[in-house]
Amino acid sequence: MRREFIAKLCELAARDPRIMLLTADLGFSVVEPFAQAYPDRFVNVGVAEQNMIGIATGLAEAGFLPFCYSIATFATLRPYEFIRNGPVAHELPVRIVGVGGGFDYGTGGSTHHSLEDIAVMRALPGMMVLAPVDGPQAAAALDCVWSAPSPVYFRLGKDSPQGAISGGRFELGRAQTMRRGADVLLISTGALAAETMTAAETLASGGVQATVLSLPCLAPAPLADLGTALADASAVLTVEAHQQTGGLGSLVAEVLAEAGLARPFRRLAATQPGAGRGGSATWLMERSGLSADQIASAARELHLLSCHEPDSVDHPSHP
């Protein structure tokens, strides 16, 4: 996903001299194509993410389009006040590129796990928050918003899932229906859509048909698409490589509550093992219940619950 993003950025930079790439001592083996093609528009600021955002804010004020590239947790949490008081407060087009959402940097330890980035970036007014499914969609998302006047946060997977599943499609403020089924609605964001699709196939082999909705755009939220999908659903399961509070599940819960829709609803989300323990991304995902088999199991339970709640799909009354 990272390489497709940088390749698209190089393509855009060829026709727009305003584009610059800043990195906080990261991106080796990934950002070299840009650095070699545009050495006077590439800056490695060192391990200094706050300064990177400060420099980018000044560059944006001067008319440039700066992209700030780092591991997701370092790109968002460490310089958060600088993001808030810089590009957000001054409505400047700074692009923050956070790599490795969730447990992608598993053995790097909890300092490298990005489990709060969506929550904090969603809270910033005017900030676009994008989490593409795969490399082709990451490139399409960049192509769609690269010149937008507002700040943008890209949450990229460290690597693309096996096999591109997005079709390279992206629409700002829209969800993407990956699969249709009448029994349960699965909603995911980012690279976890691939695991969710595998879970849907497992469910189908057991006679349970799932709709899979992907949200590559979390802000602006795809409220119309979400509203339609939720109104038609018998049961809803959200799946995200992010903590439960403030992320995808919270967004869906807000839409459900505000629409007055009563549905069997559960959020699968990432949890830290605690006590200084760590492990591979695969182990951490399984520990959080985010493997394809665990997603399928949770969806199956929700479907059975909806079958015993005949009123669960009633539409809300209107005055």
PDB file of C-alpha atoms in Angstrom:
ATOM      1  CA  MET A   1       0.000   0.000   0.000  1.00  0.00           C
ATOM      2  CA  ARG A   2       2.882   2.358   0.833  1.00  0.00           C
ATOM      3  CA  ARG A   3       4.602   1.870  -2.491  1.00  0.00           C
ATOM      4  CA  GLU A   4       1.444   2.444  -4.539  1.00  0.00           C
ATOM      5  CA  PHE A   5       0.865   5.639  -2.571  1.00  0.00           C
ATOM      6  CA  ILE A   6       4.391   6.971  -3.149  1.00  0.00           C
ATOM      7  CA  ALA A   7       4.227   6.006  -6.843  1.00  0.00           C
ATOM      8  CA  LYS A   8       1.039   8.054  -7.238  1.00  0.00           C
ATOM      9  CA  LEU A   9       2.620  10.922  -5.285  1.00  0.00           C
ATOM     10  CA  CYS A  10       5.587  10.938  -7.700  1.00  0.00           C
ATOM     11  CA  GLU A  11       3.154  11.037 -10.617  1.00  0.00           C
ATOM     12  CA  LEU A  12       1.291  14.004  -9.131  1.00  0.00           C
ATOM     13  CA  ALA A  13       4.510  15.808  -8.222  1.00  0.00           C
ATOM     14  CA  ALA A  14       5.575  15.693 -11.876  1.00  0.00           C
ATOM     15  CA  ARG A  15       2.786  18.093 -12.743  1.00  0.00           C
ATOM     16  CA  ASP A  16       2.505  20.081  -9.508  1.00  0.00           C
ATOM     17  CA  PRO A  17       5.708  21.691  -8.182  1.00  0.00           C
ATOM     18  CA  ARG A  18       3.933  22.587  -4.937  1.00  0.00           C
ATOM     19  CA  ILE A  19       4.071  18.967  -3.684  1.00  0.00           C
ATOM     20  CA  MET A  20       6.755  18.235  -1.078  1.00  0.00           C
ATOM     21  CA  LEU A  21       7.442  15.096   0.978  1.00  0.00           C
ATOM     22  CA  LEU A  22       8.650  15.287   4.573  1.00  0.00           C
ATOM     23  CA  THR A  23       9.542  12.241   6.641  1.00  0.00           C
ATOM     24  CA  ALA A  24      10.501  11.816  10.274  1.00  0.00           C
ATOM     25  CA  ASP A  25      13.411   9.424   9.768  1.00  0.00           C
ATOM     26  CA  LEU A  26      11.166   6.831   8.144  1.00  0.00           C
ATOM     27  CA  GLY A  27      10.308   5.328   4.810  1.00  0.00           C
ATOM     28  CA  PHE A  28      13.604   3.800   3.777  1.00  0.00           C
ATOM     29  CA  SER A  29      13.039   1.427   0.852  1.00  0.00           C
ATOM     30  CA  VAL A  30       9.713   3.200   0.228  1.00  0.00           C
ATOM     31  CA  VAL A  31      10.243   6.948  -0.265  1.00  0.00           C
ATOM     32  CA  GLU A  32      13.439   6.760  -2.348  1.00  0.00           C
ATOM     33  CA  PRO A  33      11.616   7.118  -5.701  1.00  0.00           C
ATOM     34  CA  PHE A  34      10.328  10.531  -4.612  1.00  0.00           C
ATOM     35  CA  ALA A  35      13.618  11.593  -2.982  1.00  0.00           C
ATOM     36  CA  GLN A  36      15.596  10.681  -6.099  1.00  0.00           C
ATOM     37  CA  ALA A  37      13.160  12.308  -8.527  1.00  0.00           C
ATOM     38  CA  TYR A  38      12.663  15.488  -6.493  1.00  0.00           C
ATOM     39  CA  PRO A  39      15.646  15.936  -4.137  1.00  0.00           C
ATOM     40  CA  ASP A  40      14.907  19.632  -3.615  1.00  0.00           C
ATOM     41  CA  ARG A  41      11.335  18.795  -2.546  1.00  0.00           C
ATOM     42  CA  PHE A  42      12.191  16.027  -0.063  1.00  0.00           C
ATOM     43  CA  VAL A  43      13.114  16.661   3.593  1.00  0.00           C
ATOM     44  CA  ASN A  44      14.038  14.125   6.283  1.00  0.00           C
ATOM     45  CA  VAL A  45      13.559  16.061   9.512  1.00  0.00           C
ATOM     46  CA  GLY A  46      14.906  13.255  11.712  1.00  0.00           C
ATOM     47  CA  VAL A  47      13.042  11.908  14.741  1.00  0.00           C
ATOM     48  CA  ALA A  48      11.164  15.182  15.191  1.00  0.00           C
ATOM     49  CA  GLU A  49       7.504  14.734  14.254  1.00  0.00           C
ATOM     50  CA  GLN A  50       6.376  17.926  15.987  1.00  0.00           C
ATOM     51  CA  ASN A  51       8.880  19.927  13.965  1.00  0.00           C
ATOM     52  CA  MET A  52       7.807  18.097  10.806  1.00  0.00           C
ATOM     53  CA  ILE A  53       4.234  19.348  11.272  1.00  0.00           C
ATOM     54  CA  GLY A  54       5.485  22.834  12.138  1.00  0.00           C
ATOM     55  CA  ILE A  55       7.608  22.963   8.988  1.00  0.00           C
ATOM     56  CA  ALA A  56       4.717  21.622   6.915  1.00  0.00           C
ATOM     57  CA  THR A  57       2.397  24.255   8.327  1.00  0.00           C
ATOM     58  CA  GLY A  58       4.808  26.984   7.244  1.00  0.00           C
ATOM     59  CA  LEU A  59       5.238  25.410   3.814  1.00  0.00           C
ATOM     60  CA  ALA A  60       1.467  25.215   3.353  1.00  0.00           C
ATOM     61  CA  GLU A  61       1.154  28.846   4.426  1.00  0.00           C
ATOM     62  CA  ALA A  62       3.695  29.674   1.707  1.00  0.00           C
ATOM     63  CA  GLY A  63       1.659  27.863  -0.967  1.00  0.00           C
ATOM     64  CA  PHE A  64       3.160  24.354  -0.966  1.00  0.00           C
ATOM     65  CA  LEU A  65       1.343  21.007  -0.571  1.00  0.00           C
ATOM     66  CA  PRO A  66       3.410  19.190   2.080  1.00  0.00           C
ATOM     67  CA  PHE A  67       2.983  15.449   2.796  1.00  0.00           C
ATOM     68  CA  CYS A  68       4.230  14.338   6.244  1.00  0.00           C
ATOM     69  CA  TYR A  69       5.131  10.626   6.337  1.00  0.00           C
ATOM     70  CA  SER A  70       5.708   8.499   9.429  1.00  0.00           C
ATOM     71  CA  ILE A  71       4.418   5.482  11.392  1.00  0.00           C
ATOM     72  CA  ALA A  72       0.764   6.210  12.150  1.00  0.00           C
ATOM     73  CA  THR A  73       1.087   6.576  15.910  1.00  0.00           C
ATOM     74  CA  PHE A  74       4.088   8.913  15.574  1.00  0.00           C
ATOM     75  CA  ALA A  75       2.444  10.896  12.772  1.00  0.00           C
ATOM     76  CA  THR A  76      -0.698  11.605  14.801  1.00  0.00           C
ATOM     77  CA  LEU A  77      -0.273  11.269  18.576  1.00  0.00           C
ATOM     78  CA  ARG A  78       3.213  12.715  19.072  1.00  0.00           C
ATOM     79  CA  PRO A  79       2.570  15.964  17.146  1.00  0.00           C
ATOM     80  CA  TYR A  80      -1.158  16.179  17.898  1.00  0.00           C
ATOM     81  CA  GLU A  81      -1.114  19.676  19.376  1.00  0.00           C
ATOM     82  CA  PHE A  82       0.937  20.892  16.409  1.00  0.00           C
ATOM     83  CA  ILE A  83      -1.641  19.414  14.010  1.00  0.00           C
ATOM     84  CA  ARG A  84      -4.493  21.013  15.938  1.00  0.00           C
ATOM     85  CA  ASN A  85      -2.923  24.450  16.233  1.00  0.00           C
ATOM     86  CA  GLY A  86      -1.279  24.407  12.799  1.00  0.00           C
ATOM     87  CA  PRO A  87      -3.061  23.105   9.710  1.00  0.00           C
ATOM     88  CA  VAL A  88      -6.404  22.548  11.446  1.00  0.00           C
ATOM     89  CA  ALA A  89      -6.666  25.945  13.161  1.00  0.00           C
ATOM     90  CA  HIS A  90      -5.436  27.729  10.041  1.00  0.00           C
ATOM     91  CA  GLU A  91      -7.269  25.492   7.528  1.00  0.00           C
ATOM     92  CA  LEU A  92      -4.101  24.653   5.611  1.00  0.00           C
ATOM     93  CA  PRO A  93      -3.598  21.764   3.159  1.00  0.00           C
ATOM     94  CA  VAL A  94      -1.115  19.672   5.142  1.00  0.00           C
ATOM     95  CA  ARG A  95      -1.318  15.930   4.399  1.00  0.00           C
ATOM     96  CA  ILE A  96      -0.432  13.514   7.189  1.00  0.00           C
ATOM     97  CA  VAL A  97       0.456  10.027   6.016  1.00  0.00           C
ATOM     98  CA  GLY A  98       0.340   7.481   8.845  1.00  0.00           C
ATOM     99  CA  VAL A  99       1.723   4.068   7.949  1.00  0.00           C
ATOM    100  CA  GLY A 100       0.913   0.868   9.811  1.00  0.00           C
ATOM    101  CA  GLY A 101      -2.504   1.368  11.375  1.00  0.00           C
ATOM    102  CA  GLY A 102      -3.515  -1.023  14.138  1.00  0.00           C
ATOM    103  CA  PHE A 103      -1.023  -3.808  14.893  1.00  0.00           C
ATOM    104  CA  ASP A 104       0.885  -3.660  11.583  1.00  0.00           C
ATOM    105  CA  TYR A 105       4.151  -3.011  13.485  1.00  0.00           C
ATOM    106  CA  GLY A 106       3.349  -5.857  15.874  1.00  0.00           C
ATOM    107  CA  THR A 107       6.765  -6.789  17.243  1.00  0.00           C
ATOM    108  CA  GLY A 108       7.711  -3.113  17.507  1.00  0.00           C
ATOM    109  CA  GLY A 109       5.703  -3.069  20.717  1.00  0.00           C
ATOM    110  CA  SER A 110       2.843  -0.972  21.990  1.00  0.00           C
ATOM    111  CA  THR A 111       4.658   2.290  21.163  1.00  0.00           C
ATOM    112  CA  HIS A 112       4.299   1.368  17.481  1.00  0.00           C
ATOM    113  CA  HIS A 113       0.668   0.224  17.610  1.00  0.00           C
ATOM    114  CA  SER A 114      -1.706   2.827  16.229  1.00  0.00           C
ATOM    115  CA  LEU A 115      -4.998   2.192  17.998  1.00  0.00           C
ATOM    116  CA  GLU A 116      -6.192   5.741  18.709  1.00  0.00           C
ATOM    117  CA  ASP A 117      -5.335   7.636  15.524  1.00  0.00           C
ATOM    118  CA  ILE A 118      -8.777   7.480  13.898  1.00  0.00           C
ATOM    119  CA  ALA A 119     -10.458   8.700  17.090  1.00  0.00           C
ATOM    120  CA  VAL A 120      -8.214  11.717  17.573  1.00  0.00           C
ATOM    121  CA  MET A 121      -8.130  12.680  13.906  1.00  0.00           C
ATOM    122  CA  ARG A 122     -11.908  12.363  13.559  1.00  0.00           C
ATOM    123  CA  ALA A 123     -12.223  14.856  16.412  1.00  0.00           C
ATOM    124  CA  LEU A 124     -10.428  17.600  14.463  1.00  0.00           C
ATOM    125  CA  PRO A 125     -12.813  19.899  12.544  1.00  0.00           C
ATOM    126  CA  GLY A 126     -12.201  19.972   8.806  1.00  0.00           C
ATOM    127  CA  MET A 127      -9.778  17.026   8.846  1.00  0.00           C
ATOM    128  CA  MET A 128     -10.414  14.386   6.189  1.00  0.00           C
ATOM    129  CA  VAL A 129      -9.720  10.879   7.523  1.00  0.00           C
ATOM    130  CA  LEU A 130      -9.098   8.189   4.906  1.00  0.00           C
ATOM    131  CA  ALA A 131      -8.253   4.511   5.452  1.00  0.00           C
ATOM    132  CA  PRO A 132      -7.925   2.720   2.097  1.00  0.00           C
ATOM    133  CA  VAL A 133      -8.438  -1.015   1.732  1.00  0.00           C
ATOM    134  CA  ASP A 134      -5.440  -1.761  -0.478  1.00  0.00           C
ATOM    135  CA  GLY A 135      -2.751  -0.212  -2.655  1.00  0.00           C
ATOM    136  CA  PRO A 136      -4.929   0.591  -5.692  1.00  0.00           C
ATOM    137  CA  GLN A 137      -7.488   2.300  -3.465  1.00  0.00           C
ATOM    138  CA  ALA A 138      -4.736   4.228  -1.644  1.00  0.00           C
ATOM    139  CA  ALA A 139      -3.575   5.579  -5.004  1.00  0.00           C
ATOM    140  CA  ALA A 140      -7.164   6.381  -6.012  1.00  0.00           C
ATOM    141  CA  ALA A 141      -7.806   8.188  -2.720  1.00  0.00           C
ATOM    142  CA  LEU A 142      -4.672  10.279  -3.169  1.00  0.00           C
ATOM    143  CA  ASP A 143      -5.663  11.063  -6.737  1.00  0.00           C
ATOM    144  CA  CYS A 144      -9.072  12.215  -5.468  1.00  0.00           C
ATOM    145  CA  VAL A 145      -8.023  14.553  -2.651  1.00  0.00           C
ATOM    146  CA  TRP A 146      -4.398  15.548  -3.296  1.00  0.00           C
ATOM    147  CA  SER A 147      -5.254  19.174  -4.049  1.00  0.00           C
ATOM    148  CA  ALA A 148      -8.087  19.593  -1.514  1.00  0.00           C
ATOM    149  CA  PRO A 149      -7.838  22.829   0.476  1.00  0.00           C
ATOM    150  CA  SER A 150      -8.301  21.124   3.875  1.00  0.00           C
ATOM    151  CA  PRO A 151      -5.869  18.978   5.902  1.00  0.00           C
ATOM    152  CA  VAL A 152      -6.007  15.235   5.183  1.00  0.00           C
ATOM    153  CA  TYR A 153      -5.013  12.170   7.200  1.00  0.00           C
ATOM    154  CA  PHE A 154      -4.188   9.003   5.254  1.00  0.00           C
ATOM    155  CA  ARG A 155      -4.092   5.823   7.375  1.00  0.00           C
ATOM    156  CA  LEU A 156      -2.168   3.323   5.269  1.00  0.00           C
ATOM    157  CA  GLY A 157      -1.597  -0.351   5.915  1.00  0.00           C
ATOM    158  CA  LYS A 158       2.071  -1.239   6.159  1.00  0.00           C
ATOM    159  CA  ASP A 159       1.544  -3.750   3.379  1.00  0.00           C
ATOM    160  CA  SER A 160      -1.346  -4.437   1.046  1.00  0.00           C
ATOM    161  CA  PRO A 161      -3.488  -7.489   1.764  1.00  0.00           C
ATOM    162  CA  GLN A 162      -3.029 -10.474  -0.509  1.00  0.00           C
ATOM    163  CA  GLY A 163      -4.884  -9.627  -3.683  1.00  0.00           C
ATOM    164  CA  ALA A 164      -6.423  -6.222  -4.384  1.00  0.00           C
ATOM    165  CA  ILE A 165     -10.132  -6.239  -3.580  1.00  0.00           C
ATOM    166  CA  SER A 166     -11.151  -2.596  -3.941  1.00  0.00           C
ATOM    167  CA  GLY A 167     -11.042  -2.427  -7.717  1.00  0.00           C
ATOM    168  CA  GLY A 168      -9.055   0.799  -7.291  1.00  0.00           C
ATOM    169  CA  ARG A 169     -12.235   2.750  -6.621  1.00  0.00           C
ATOM    170  CA  PHE A 170     -12.597   5.598  -4.133  1.00  0.00           C
ATOM    171  CA  GLU A 171     -15.228   8.293  -3.717  1.00  0.00           C
ATOM    172  CA  LEU A 172     -14.941  10.986  -1.093  1.00  0.00           C
ATOM    173  CA  GLY A 173     -17.686  10.672   1.510  1.00  0.00           C
ATOM    174  CA  ARG A 174     -18.869   7.309   0.185  1.00  0.00           C
ATOM    175  CA  ALA A 175     -18.793   3.753   1.492  1.00  0.00           C
ATOM    176  CA  GLN A 176     -18.066   0.788  -0.766  1.00  0.00           C
ATOM    177  CA  THR A 177     -20.250  -2.298  -0.850  1.00  0.00           C
ATOM    178  CA  MET A 178     -17.874  -5.235  -1.259  1.00  0.00           C
ATOM    179  CA  ARG A 179     -20.479  -7.995  -1.071  1.00  0.00           C
ATOM    180  CA  ARG A 180     -24.251  -8.304  -0.624  1.00  0.00           C
ATOM    181  CA  GLY A 181     -26.213 -10.633   1.667  1.00  0.00           C
ATOM    182  CA  ALA A 182     -29.443 -10.431   3.650  1.00  0.00           C
ATOM    183  CA  ASP A 183     -28.547 -12.002   7.013  1.00  0.00           C
ATOM    184  CA  VAL A 184     -25.962  -9.743   8.638  1.00  0.00           C
ATOM    185  CA  LEU A 185     -24.104  -6.507   7.843  1.00  0.00           C
ATOM    186  CA  LEU A 186     -20.328  -6.463   8.367  1.00  0.00           C
ATOM    187  CA  ILE A 187     -18.680  -3.027   8.319  1.00  0.00           C
ATOM    188  CA  SER A 188     -14.914  -2.556   8.257  1.00  0.00           C
ATOM    189  CA  THR A 189     -12.329   0.045   7.382  1.00  0.00           C
ATOM    190  CA  GLY A 190      -8.801  -0.074   6.001  1.00  0.00           C
ATOM    191  CA  ALA A 191      -6.925  -3.250   5.206  1.00  0.00           C
ATOM    192  CA  LEU A 192      -9.097  -5.282   7.576  1.00  0.00           C
ATOM    193  CA  ALA A 193     -11.715  -5.386   4.812  1.00  0.00           C
ATOM    194  CA  ALA A 194      -9.811  -8.331   3.334  1.00  0.00           C
ATOM    195  CA  GLU A 195     -10.154 -10.348   6.548  1.00  0.00           C
ATOM    196  CA  THR A 196     -13.814  -9.345   6.720  1.00  0.00           C
ATOM    197  CA  MET A 197     -14.412 -10.579   3.185  1.00  0.00           C
ATOM    198  CA  THR A 198     -12.846 -13.922   4.093  1.00  0.00           C
ATOM    199  CA  ALA A 199     -15.165 -14.078   7.108  1.00  0.00           C
ATOM    200  CA  ALA A 200     -18.159 -13.438   4.827  1.00  0.00           C
ATOM    201  CA  GLU A 201     -17.119 -16.315   2.600  1.00  0.00           C
ATOM    202  CA  THR A 202     -16.866 -18.589   5.646  1.00  0.00           C
ATOM    203  CA  LEU A 203     -20.344 -17.516   6.718  1.00  0.00           C
ATOM    204  CA  ALA A 204     -21.717 -18.187   3.235  1.00  0.00           C
ATOM    205  CA  SER A 205     -20.358 -21.739   3.325  1.00  0.00           C
ATOM    206  CA  GLY A 206     -22.537 -22.248   6.407  1.00  0.00           C
ATOM    207  CA  GLY A 207     -25.632 -20.701   4.859  1.00  0.00           C
ATOM    208  CA  VAL A 208     -25.365 -17.185   6.340  1.00  0.00           C
ATOM    209  CA  GLN A 209     -25.197 -14.416   3.754  1.00  0.00           C
ATOM    210  CA  ALA A 210     -23.440 -11.199   4.744  1.00  0.00           C
ATOM    211  CA  THR A 211     -23.246  -7.755   3.240  1.00  0.00           C
ATOM    212  CA  VAL A 212     -19.731  -6.349   3.589  1.00  0.00           C
ATOM    213  CA  LEU A 213     -19.478  -2.579   3.651  1.00  0.00           C
ATOM    214  CA  SER A 214     -16.066  -0.913   3.597  1.00  0.00           C
ATOM    215  CA  LEU A 215     -15.507   2.641   4.814  1.00  0.00           C
ATOM    216  CA  PRO A 216     -12.312   3.953   3.202  1.00  0.00           C
ATOM    217  CA  CYS A 217     -13.534   7.455   4.038  1.00  0.00           C
ATOM    218  CA  LEU A 218     -14.300   8.060   7.729  1.00  0.00           C
ATOM    219  CA  ALA A 219     -14.412  11.850   7.556  1.00  0.00           C
ATOM    220  CA  PRO A 220     -16.418  13.189   5.910  1.00  0.00           C
ATOM    221  CA  ALA A 221     -18.476  10.247   7.071  1.00  0.00           C
ATOM    222  CA  PRO A 222     -20.541   8.421   4.415  1.00  0.00           C
ATOM    223  CA  LEU A 223     -23.761   9.109   6.292  1.00  0.00           C
ATOM    224  CA  ALA A 224     -26.145   8.478   3.400  1.00  0.00           C
ATOM    225  CA  ASP A 225     -24.574   5.121   2.501  1.00  0.00           C
ATOM    226  CA  LEU A 226     -24.400   4.089   6.140  1.00  0.00           C
ATOM    227  CA  GLY A 227     -28.000   5.093   6.752  1.00  0.00           C
ATOM    228  CA  THR A 228     -29.227   3.021   3.833  1.00  0.00           C
ATOM    229  CA  ALA A 229     -27.179  -0.043   4.763  1.00  0.00           C
ATOM    230  CA  LEU A 230     -28.148   0.105   8.434  1.00  0.00           C
ATOM    231  CA  ALA A 231     -31.851   0.548   7.648  1.00  0.00           C
ATOM    232  CA  ASP A 232     -31.773  -2.646   5.568  1.00  0.00           C
ATOM    233  CA  ALA A 233     -29.726  -4.699   8.057  1.00  0.00           C
ATOM    234  CA  SER A 234     -30.994  -7.328  10.487  1.00  0.00           C
ATOM    235  CA  ALA A 235     -27.808  -7.290  12.568  1.00  0.00           C
ATOM    236  CA  VAL A 236     -24.658  -5.167  12.446  1.00  0.00           C
ATOM    237  CA  LEU A 237     -21.052  -6.066  13.269  1.00  0.00           C
ATOM    238  CA  THR A 238     -18.241  -3.513  12.985  1.00  0.00           C
ATOM    239  CA  VAL A 239     -14.649  -4.678  12.596  1.00  0.00           C
ATOM    240  CA  GLU A 240     -11.613  -2.443  13.042  1.00  0.00           C
ATOM    241  CA  ALA A 241      -7.911  -2.513  13.872  1.00  0.00           C
ATOM    242  CA  HIS A 242      -8.391   0.374  16.292  1.00  0.00           C
ATOM    243  CA  GLN A 243      -9.536   0.708  19.866  1.00  0.00           C
ATOM    244  CA  GLN A 244     -13.274   0.509  20.436  1.00  0.00           C
ATOM    245  CA  THR A 245     -13.736   4.122  21.514  1.00  0.00           C
ATOM    246  CA  GLY A 246     -13.888   6.798  18.838  1.00  0.00           C
ATOM    247  CA  GLY A 247     -13.285   4.689  15.747  1.00  0.00           C
ATOM    248  CA  LEU A 248     -15.453   2.991  13.152  1.00  0.00           C
ATOM    249  CA  GLY A 249     -17.713   1.266  15.693  1.00  0.00           C
ATOM    250  CA  SER A 250     -18.376   4.533  17.466  1.00  0.00           C
ATOM    251  CA  LEU A 251     -19.234   6.215  14.168  1.00  0.00           C
ATOM    252  CA  VAL A 252     -21.705   3.464  13.258  1.00  0.00           C
ATOM    253  CA  ALA A 253     -23.220   3.552  16.764  1.00  0.00           C
ATOM    254  CA  GLU A 254     -23.759   7.300  16.381  1.00  0.00           C
ATOM    255  CA  VAL A 255     -25.572   6.811  13.064  1.00  0.00           C
ATOM    256  CA  LEU A 256     -27.684   3.962  14.469  1.00  0.00           C
ATOM    257  CA  ALA A 257     -28.675   5.979  17.537  1.00  0.00           C
ATOM    258  CA  GLU A 258     -29.447   9.190  15.696  1.00  0.00           C
ATOM    259  CA  ALA A 259     -31.594   7.304  13.158  1.00  0.00           C
ATOM    260  CA  GLY A 260     -33.454   5.533  15.953  1.00  0.00           C
ATOM    261  CA  LEU A 261     -32.605   2.102  14.532  1.00  0.00           C
ATOM    262  CA  ALA A 262     -32.716  -0.807  16.976  1.00  0.00           C
ATOM    263  CA  ARG A 263     -30.524  -3.662  15.771  1.00  0.00           C
ATOM    264  CA  PRO A 264     -28.424  -6.414  17.329  1.00  0.00           C
ATOM    265  CA  PHE A 265     -25.073  -4.605  17.222  1.00  0.00           C
ATOM    266  CA  ARG A 266     -21.543  -5.482  18.266  1.00  0.00           C
ATOM    267  CA  ARG A 267     -18.137  -3.865  17.836  1.00  0.00           C
ATOM    268  CA  LEU A 268     -15.003  -5.951  17.272  1.00  0.00           C
ATOM    269  CA  ALA A 269     -11.934  -3.829  17.954  1.00  0.00           C
ATOM    270  CA  ALA A 270      -8.268  -4.027  18.899  1.00  0.00           C
ATOM    271  CA  THR A 271      -7.118  -4.423  22.484  1.00  0.00           C
ATOM    272  CA  GLN A 272      -3.583  -4.144  23.839  1.00  0.00           C
ATOM    273  CA  PRO A 273      -2.326  -7.240  25.697  1.00  0.00           C
ATOM    274  CA  GLY A 274      -1.057  -5.063  28.542  1.00  0.00           C
ATOM    275  CA  ALA A 275       1.591  -5.819  31.153  1.00  0.00           C
ATOM    276  CA  GLY A 276       4.366  -5.109  28.671  1.00  0.00           C
ATOM    277  CA  ARG A 277       3.501  -8.147  26.563  1.00  0.00           C
ATOM    278  CA  GLY A 278       3.820  -8.064  22.808  1.00  0.00           C
ATOM    279  CA  GLY A 279       3.862 -10.281  19.786  1.00  0.00           C
ATOM    280  CA  SER A 280       3.343 -10.525  16.065  1.00  0.00           C
ATOM    281  CA  ALA A 281       0.568  -8.653  14.303  1.00  0.00           C
ATOM    282  CA  THR A 282      -1.190 -11.964  13.639  1.00  0.00           C
ATOM    283  CA  TRP A 283      -1.086 -12.933  17.339  1.00  0.00           C
ATOM    284  CA  LEU A 284      -2.298  -9.510  18.433  1.00  0.00           C
ATOM    285  CA  MET A 285      -5.153  -9.560  15.940  1.00  0.00           C
ATOM    286  CA  GLU A 286      -6.258 -13.018  17.063  1.00  0.00           C
ATOM    287  CA  ARG A 287      -6.037 -11.960  20.686  1.00  0.00           C
ATOM    288  CA  SER A 288      -8.444  -9.127  19.855  1.00  0.00           C
ATOM    289  CA  GLY A 289     -10.836 -11.467  18.071  1.00  0.00           C
ATOM    290  CA  LEU A 290     -10.084 -10.000  14.637  1.00  0.00           C
ATOM    291  CA  SER A 291      -9.136 -13.086  12.636  1.00  0.00           C
ATOM    292  CA  ALA A 292     -11.472 -14.103   9.814  1.00  0.00           C
ATOM    293  CA  ASP A 293     -12.753 -17.109  11.774  1.00  0.00           C
ATOM    294  CA  GLN A 294     -13.420 -14.987  14.865  1.00  0.00           C
ATOM    295  CA  ILE A 295     -15.221 -12.343  12.807  1.00  0.00           C
ATOM    296  CA  ALA A 296     -17.360 -15.075  11.237  1.00  0.00           C
ATOM    297  CA  SER A 297     -18.152 -16.550  14.659  1.00  0.00           C
ATOM    298  CA  ALA A 298     -19.229 -13.172  16.071  1.00  0.00           C
ATOM    299  CA  ALA A 299     -21.356 -12.482  12.984  1.00  0.00           C
ATOM    300  CA  ARG A 300     -23.010 -15.883  13.259  1.00  0.00           C
ATOM    301  CA  GLU A 301     -23.958 -15.191  16.877  1.00  0.00           C
ATOM    302  CA  LEU A 302     -25.434 -11.824  15.923  1.00  0.00           C
ATOM    303  CA  HIS A 303     -27.421 -13.394  13.096  1.00  0.00           C
ATOM    304  CA  LEU A 304     -28.895 -15.982  15.470  1.00  0.00           C
ATOM    305  CA  LEU A 305     -29.750 -13.204  17.900  1.00  0.00           C
ATOM    306  CA  SER A 306     -31.545 -11.239  15.177  1.00  0.00           C
ATOM    307  CA  CYS A 307     -33.565 -14.335  14.281  1.00  0.00           C
ATOM    308  CA  HIS A 308     -34.937 -14.345  17.828  1.00  0.00           C
ATOM    309  CA  GLU A 309     -35.737 -10.621  17.763  1.00  0.00           C
ATOM    310  CA  PRO A 310     -38.483 -10.261  15.135  1.00  0.00           C
ATOM    311  CA  ASP A 311     -38.902  -6.550  15.851  1.00  0.00           C
ATOM    312  CA  SER A 312     -35.233  -5.744  15.416  1.00  0.00           C
ATOM    313  CA  VAL A 313     -35.595  -4.525  11.835  1.00  0.00           C
ATOM    314  CA  ASP A 314     -38.616  -2.333  12.389  1.00  0.00           C
ATOM    315  CA  HIS A 315     -38.064   1.082  10.944  1.00  0.00           C
ATOM    316  CA  PRO A 316     -38.295   4.036  13.311  1.00  0.00           C
ATOM    317  CA  SER A 317     -41.569   5.886  13.550  1.00  0.00           C
ATOM    318  CA  HIS A 318     -41.734   9.361  12.040  1.00  0.00           C
ATOM    319  CA  PRO A 319     -43.782  12.270  13.330  1.00  0.00           C
TER     320      PRO A 319
END
